[in-house]
Short mmCIF file of C-alpha atoms in Angstrom, two decimals:
data_model
loop_
_atom_site.label_atom_id
_atom_site.label_comp_id
_atom_site.label_asym_id
_atom_site.label_seq_id
_atom_site.Cartn_x
_atom_site.Cartn_y
_atom_site.Cartn_z
CA UNK H 2 0.17 2.70 9.71
CA UNK H 3 1.56 -0.68 9.06
CA UNK H 4 2.26 -2.12 5.74
CA UNK H 5 0.27 -4.77 3.93
CA UNK H 6 1.10 -6.60 0.47
CA UNK H 7 -1.66 -8.92 -0.38
CA UNK H 8 -5.33 -9.91 0.39
CA UNK H 9 -4.34 -12.08 3.27
CA UNK H 10 -1.90 -9.72 5.17
CA UNK H 11 -4.60 -7.00 4.70
CA UNK H 12 -7.29 -9.27 6.54
CA UNK H 13 -5.05 -10.01 9.37
CA UNK H 14 -4.19 -6.35 9.87
CA UNK H 15 -7.82 -5.51 9.92
CA UNK H 16 -8.63 -8.14 12.49
CA UNK H 17 -5.75 -6.74 14.55
CA UNK H 18 -7.70 -3.41 14.87
CA UNK H 19 -6.02 -1.28 12.45
CA UNK H 20 -8.10 1.17 10.17
CA UNK H 21 -5.54 2.18 7.76
CA UNK H 22 -2.71 0.16 5.91
CA UNK H 23 -0.17 1.18 3.50
CA UNK H 24 0.68 -0.95 0.46
CA UNK H 25 4.26 -0.56 -0.32
CA UNK H 26 5.70 -1.02 -3.71
CA UNK H 27 8.95 -2.61 -2.25
CA UNK H 28 6.58 -5.18 -0.69
CA UNK H 29 4.30 -5.94 -3.68
CA UNK H 30 7.37 -6.17 -6.01
CA UNK H 31 8.87 -8.80 -3.67
CA UNK H 32 5.89 -10.84 -3.27
CA UNK H 33 4.24 -10.72 -6.57
CA UNK H 34 7.35 -10.65 -8.79
CA UNK H 35 10.16 -11.92 -6.63
CA UNK H 36 12.20 -8.81 -7.55
CA UNK H 37 13.71 -5.90 -5.89
CA UNK H 38 11.94 -2.57 -5.95
CA UNK H 39 13.89 -1.26 -9.04
CA UNK H 40 10.65 -0.09 -11.02
CA UNK H 41 9.80 -3.65 -12.36
CA UNK H 42 6.40 -3.49 -10.75
CA UNK H 43 4.07 -1.50 -13.18
CA UNK H 44 1.26 0.59 -11.93
CA UNK H 45 -1.38 -1.31 -13.51
CA UNK H 46 -0.17 -4.41 -11.49
CA UNK H 47 -0.16 -2.29 -8.22
CA UNK H 48 -3.74 -1.16 -8.91
CA UNK H 49 -4.72 -4.65 -9.54
CA UNK H 50 -3.20 -5.55 -6.22
CA UNK H 51 -4.73 -2.70 -4.35
CA UNK H 52 -8.24 -3.89 -5.72
CA UNK H 53 -7.69 -7.21 -4.23
CA UNK H 54 -6.55 -5.77 -0.84
CA UNK H 55 -9.49 -3.41 -0.73
CA UNK H 56 -11.89 -6.19 -1.68
CA UNK H 57 -10.57 -8.59 0.87
CA UNK H 58 -10.62 -5.93 3.76
CA UNK H 59 -13.30 -3.56 2.80
CA UNK H 60 -13.27 -1.67 6.36
CA UNK H 61 -9.40 -0.93 5.86
CA UNK H 62 -8.49 2.51 4.57
CA UNK H 63 -5.74 1.74 2.20
CA UNK H 64 -3.02 4.20 1.25
CA UNK H 65 -1.02 2.82 -1.88
CA UNK H 66 2.57 3.45 -2.94
CA UNK H 67 2.41 4.85 -6.42
CA UNK H 68 6.30 5.55 -6.82
CA UNK H 69 6.76 8.30 -9.24
CA UNK H 70 3.36 7.92 -10.71
CA UNK H 71 4.50 5.98 -13.80
CA UNK H 72 6.07 8.85 -15.83
CA UNK H 73 4.86 12.26 -16.53
CA UNK H 74 1.82 14.26 -15.47
CA UNK H 75 -0.50 12.22 -17.78
CA UNK H 76 0.62 8.88 -16.25
CA UNK H 77 0.31 10.25 -12.73
CA UNK H 78 -3.43 11.19 -13.50
CA UNK H 79 -3.93 7.93 -14.90
CA UNK H 80 -2.44 6.15 -11.84
CA UNK H 81 -4.40 8.09 -9.43
CA UNK H 82 -7.66 7.44 -11.46
CA UNK H 83 -6.87 3.66 -11.25
CA UNK H 84 -6.05 3.63 -7.50
CA UNK H 85 -9.32 5.51 -6.86
CA UNK H 86 -11.30 2.81 -9.00
CA UNK H 87 -9.40 0.08 -7.28
CA UNK H 88 -10.88 1.29 -3.77
CA UNK H 89 -7.84 3.07 -2.47
CA UNK H 90 -8.31 5.99 0.04
CA UNK H 91 -5.05 7.71 -0.80
CA UNK H 92 -1.52 7.13 -2.46
CA UNK H 93 2.13 8.40 -2.10
CA UNK H 94 4.14 9.56 -5.16
CA UNK H 95 7.75 10.56 -5.01
CA UNK H 96 10.15 12.93 -6.86
CA UNK H 97 12.71 10.29 -7.96
CA UNK H 98 13.65 10.11 -11.60
CA UNK H 99 12.26 7.28 -13.71
CA UNK H 100 13.30 4.48 -13.68
CA UNK H 101 13.68 4.76 -9.98
CA UNK H 102 16.05 3.08 -7.62
CA UNK H 103 15.11 1.47 -4.49
CA UNK H 104 14.02 4.13 -1.77
CA UNK H 105 16.43 2.93 0.97
CA UNK H 106 19.61 3.44 -1.33
CA UNK H 107 21.51 6.51 -1.79
CA UNK H 108 22.52 5.96 -5.57
CA UNK H 109 19.53 7.84 -6.93
CA UNK H 110 18.54 11.20 -8.11
CA UNK H 111 15.49 13.52 -8.17
CA UNK H 112 13.91 15.42 -10.77
CA UNK H 113 13.37 19.27 -10.50
CA UNK H 114 11.20 20.39 -7.85
CA UNK H 115 9.15 22.54 -10.01
CA UNK H 116 8.43 19.53 -12.35
CA UNK H 117 7.23 17.45 -9.50
CA UNK H 118 4.98 20.23 -8.17
CA UNK H 119 3.30 19.95 -11.44
CA UNK H 120 2.76 16.23 -10.80
CA UNK H 121 1.16 16.91 -7.63
CA UNK H 122 -1.15 19.64 -9.08
CA UNK H 123 -1.89 17.12 -11.87
CA UNK H 124 -2.91 14.41 -9.24
CA UNK H 125 -4.88 17.20 -7.32
CA UNK H 126 -6.96 18.03 -10.64
CA UNK H 127 -7.89 14.25 -10.79
CA UNK H 128 -8.83 13.92 -7.05
CA UNK H 129 -10.78 17.21 -6.66
CA UNK H 130 -13.04 16.86 -3.78
CA UNK H 131 -12.85 12.97 -3.68
CA UNK H 132 -12.18 11.29 -0.33
CA UNK H 133 -8.54 10.51 -1.40
CA UNK H 134 -5.41 11.56 0.75
CA UNK H 135 -2.31 12.55 -1.25
CA UNK H 136 1.10 12.35 0.19
CA UNK H 137 4.19 13.90 -1.57
CA UNK H 138 7.57 12.13 -0.96
CA UNK H 139 10.96 13.78 -1.68
CA UNK H 140 13.99 11.64 -1.98
CA UNK H 141 16.31 14.81 -2.11
CA UNK H 142 17.82 14.15 1.35
CA UNK H 143 18.94 10.74 0.52
CA UNK H 144 20.13 11.19 -3.02
CA UNK H 145 23.69 10.77 -3.09
CA UNK H 146 24.69 13.47 -0.96
CA UNK H 147 23.85 15.88 -3.94
CA UNK H 148 21.01 17.62 -2.17
CA UNK H 149 20.78 18.36 1.70
CA UNK H 150 18.07 18.49 4.03
CA UNK H 151 17.48 22.05 3.41
CA UNK H 152 16.54 21.28 0.00
CA UNK H 153 14.26 18.29 0.99
CA UNK H 154 12.49 20.84 3.37
CA UNK H 155 11.93 23.45 0.75
CA UNK H 156 10.48 20.77 -1.56
CA UNK H 157 8.19 19.17 0.84
CA UNK H 158 6.76 22.63 1.39
CA UNK H 159 6.44 23.19 -2.09
CA UNK H 160 4.64 20.09 -2.60
CA UNK H 161 2.09 20.95 -0.09
CA UNK H 162 1.45 24.16 -1.62
CA UNK H 163 0.99 22.36 -5.03
CA UNK H 164 -1.90 20.45 -3.48
CA UNK H 165 -0.46 17.48 -1.48
CA UNK H 166 -2.41 16.61 1.92
CA UNK H 167 0.98 15.64 3.59
CA UNK H 168 4.62 15.55 3.10
CA UNK H 169 7.21 12.77 3.57
CA UNK H 170 10.76 13.42 3.53
CA UNK H 171 12.72 9.97 2.81
CA UNK H 172 16.04 9.14 4.64
CA UNK H 173 16.56 11.63 7.47
CA UNK H 174 19.74 10.10 9.13
CA UNK H 175 19.65 11.32 12.71
CA UNK H 176 17.09 12.25 15.49
CA UNK H 177 18.20 15.81 14.97
CA UNK H 178 17.15 15.80 11.43
CA UNK H 179 13.81 14.31 12.39
CA UNK H 180 13.24 17.31 14.85
CA UNK H 181 14.41 19.80 12.15
CA UNK H 182 11.97 18.26 9.67
CA UNK H 183 9.14 18.44 12.28
CA UNK H 184 10.00 22.23 12.91
CA UNK H 185 10.43 23.44 9.26
CA UNK H 186 7.79 21.60 7.17
CA UNK H 187 4.33 22.58 7.02
CA UNK H 188 0.94 20.75 7.03
CA UNK H 189 0.59 16.92 7.79
CA UNK H 190 4.09 15.20 8.47
CA UNK H 191 4.69 11.53 7.41
CA UNK H 192 7.57 9.52 9.00
CA UNK H 193 8.85 6.28 8.23
CA UNK H 194 10.00 3.68 10.63
CA UNK H 195 11.76 0.88 8.88
CA UNK H 196 13.32 -1.87 10.63
CA UNK H 197 17.01 -3.03 10.06
CA UNK H 198 17.73 -0.41 7.24
CA UNK H 199 21.07 1.36 7.72
CA UNK H 200 19.66 4.16 5.71
CA UNK H 201 17.02 5.35 8.26
CA UNK H 202 17.26 6.96 11.66
CA UNK H 203 16.72 5.02 14.88
CA UNK H 204 13.33 3.30 15.49
CA UNK H 205 10.99 5.86 17.74
CA UNK H 206 7.80 5.37 19.48
CA UNK H 207 4.62 7.05 18.08
CA UNK H 208 4.79 9.45 21.27
CA UNK H 209 8.27 10.38 20.54
CA UNK H 210 7.52 11.13 16.96
CA UNK H 211 4.42 13.34 17.94
CA UNK H 212 6.68 15.30 20.10
CA UNK H 213 8.87 15.99 17.09
CA UNK H 214 6.03 17.10 14.95
CA UNK H 215 4.94 14.10 13.08
CA UNK H 216 1.20 13.10 12.49
CA UNK H 217 1.49 9.71 10.64
CA UNK H 218 3.86 6.94 11.17
CA UNK H 219 4.47 4.32 8.65
CA UNK H 220 5.78 0.78 9.33
CA UNK H 221 5.59 -0.49 5.79
CA UNK H 222 7.62 -3.70 5.94
CA UNK H 223 7.39 -4.82 9.56
CA UNK H 224 4.64 -7.54 8.27
CA UNK H 225 6.84 -8.58 5.26
CA UNK H 226 9.84 -8.88 7.29
CA UNK H 227 7.98 -10.91 9.87
CA UNK H 228 6.39 -13.24 7.60
CA UNK H 229 9.64 -13.80 5.60
CA UNK H 230 11.46 -14.79 8.82
CA UNK H 231 8.76 -17.30 9.58
CA UNK H 232 9.00 -18.68 6.23
CA UNK H 233 12.70 -19.13 6.43
CA UNK H 234 12.23 -20.87 9.77
CA UNK H 235 9.49 -23.18 8.91
CA UNK H 236 10.98 -24.16 5.48
CA UNK H 237 14.48 -24.75 6.79
CA UNK H 238 12.87 -26.92 9.63
CA UNK H 239 11.45 -28.98 6.90
CA UNK H 240 14.52 -29.16 4.99
CA UNK H 241 16.39 -30.53 8.18
CA UNK H 242 13.99 -32.41 10.38
CA UNK H 243 11.19 -33.35 7.61
CA UNK H 244 8.43 -32.58 10.13
CA UNK H 245 6.86 -29.67 12.11
CA UNK H 246 5.46 -32.01 14.90
CA UNK H 247 7.62 -30.40 17.70
CA UNK H 248 7.30 -26.85 16.58
CA UNK H 249 3.40 -26.54 15.99
CA UNK H 250 3.31 -23.43 18.48
CA UNK H 251 4.93 -21.63 15.64
CA UNK H 252 2.13 -22.32 13.48
CA UNK H 253 -1.49 -20.99 13.38
CA UNK H 254 -4.06 -23.95 13.46
CA UNK H 255 -6.25 -25.05 10.67
CA UNK H 256 -9.15 -23.65 12.78
CA UNK H 257 -7.36 -20.27 13.06
CA UNK H 258 -6.41 -19.66 9.62
CA UNK H 259 -9.97 -20.75 8.31
CA UNK H 260 -11.46 -18.18 10.81
CA UNK H 261 -9.19 -15.53 9.21
CA UNK H 262 -10.40 -16.21 5.65
CA UNK H 263 -14.01 -16.39 6.68
CA UNK H 264 -14.48 -20.03 5.72
CA UNK H 265 -17.72 -20.64 7.92
CA UNK H 266 -19.14 -17.40 6.68
CA UNK H 267 -18.67 -18.16 3.10
CA UNK H 268 -20.13 -21.86 3.61
CA UNK H 269 -23.26 -20.28 5.51
CA UNK H 270 -23.76 -18.15 2.38
CA UNK H 271 -23.68 -20.95 0.09
CA UNK H 272 -25.88 -22.96 2.08
CA UNK H 273 -28.48 -20.08 2.03
CA UNK H 274 -28.20 -19.79 -1.72
CA UNK H 275 -28.58 -23.47 -2.38
CA UNK H 276 -31.56 -23.61 -0.17
CA UNK H 277 -33.27 -20.85 -2.33
CA UNK H 278 -32.47 -22.50 -5.50
CA UNK H 279 -34.04 -25.55 -4.31
CA UNK H 280 -37.39 -23.74 -3.84
CA UNK H 281 -37.23 -21.81 -7.01
CA UNK H 282 -39.39 -22.77 -10.12
CA UNK H 283 -38.63 -21.71 -13.65
CA UNK H 284 -41.60 -20.77 -15.76
CA UNK H 285 -40.96 -20.37 -19.39
CA UNK H 286 -43.28 -18.34 -21.37
CA UNK H 287 -43.26 -18.89 -25.19
CA UNK H 288 -43.01 -15.91 -27.21
CA UNK H 289 -46.32 -14.66 -28.89
CA UNK H 290 -46.83 -15.42 -32.50
CA UNK H 291 -49.06 -13.16 -34.66
CA UNK H 292 -51.68 -15.01 -37.00
CA UNK H 293 -51.91 -14.25 -40.50
CA UNK H 294 -55.63 -14.59 -41.42
CA UNK H 295 -55.46 -13.22 -44.81
CA UNK H 296 -55.68 -16.51 -46.51
CA UNK H 297 -58.56 -17.75 -44.47
#
């Protein structure tokens, strides 16, 4: 499941054949605010971004990063309601304290597992039988060495018992830890493959992860990092050479881009509506007025 962060990246993802996409809070904080993932992005902002993505790519099943849910159990319920209304098909909530730290850093802490299980149960009360996939994430493994892998596994299983459809343990550090998670956690297991981060295990293929016991593989930042690299290259090129004439193969063409954003389809719709408007006639009927005959 790759990551998208705006309407355009979602359109491109869908065109590539993907059926499901993950909207990362890290990516949205960076692209919407130009800020790191330190709790600055609010849940209403995330819901609006998810709505834009779902509108642009209606065939894409969107799973949203809901961070801690925005606060207590009532905030969690409000967040889930907003994401459902936005068109999301699922979300991930996590057991970090609030305000939270970046997911890839180890200088962070988690709340009591019983408290977070209550958040999961609160989310499930809102979801009920709706088509909405709930992933419970624990950061216990990557929290300053204070909690170990065994505690993270216990938490993941408790959260599934509380109503999560799947669990995700953040920050396993070796392939052996991945295998242990696959053996000891129940239900549907999610794994995160994040390029270039020192806080993650080596990248694995879907087949390798399946053999370890994982069912869903996230690539939340691949698109963001690829797009960022492309922007760095083209802006540096313009700063040094002042032209892209010798590097046009690095850019999509005008025609290719307009095809991605469905320009011809929109023009066709506009033309059809304009032709209908020209044929329409407007008839105005004056309101009836009662006649007073008493003085006649």
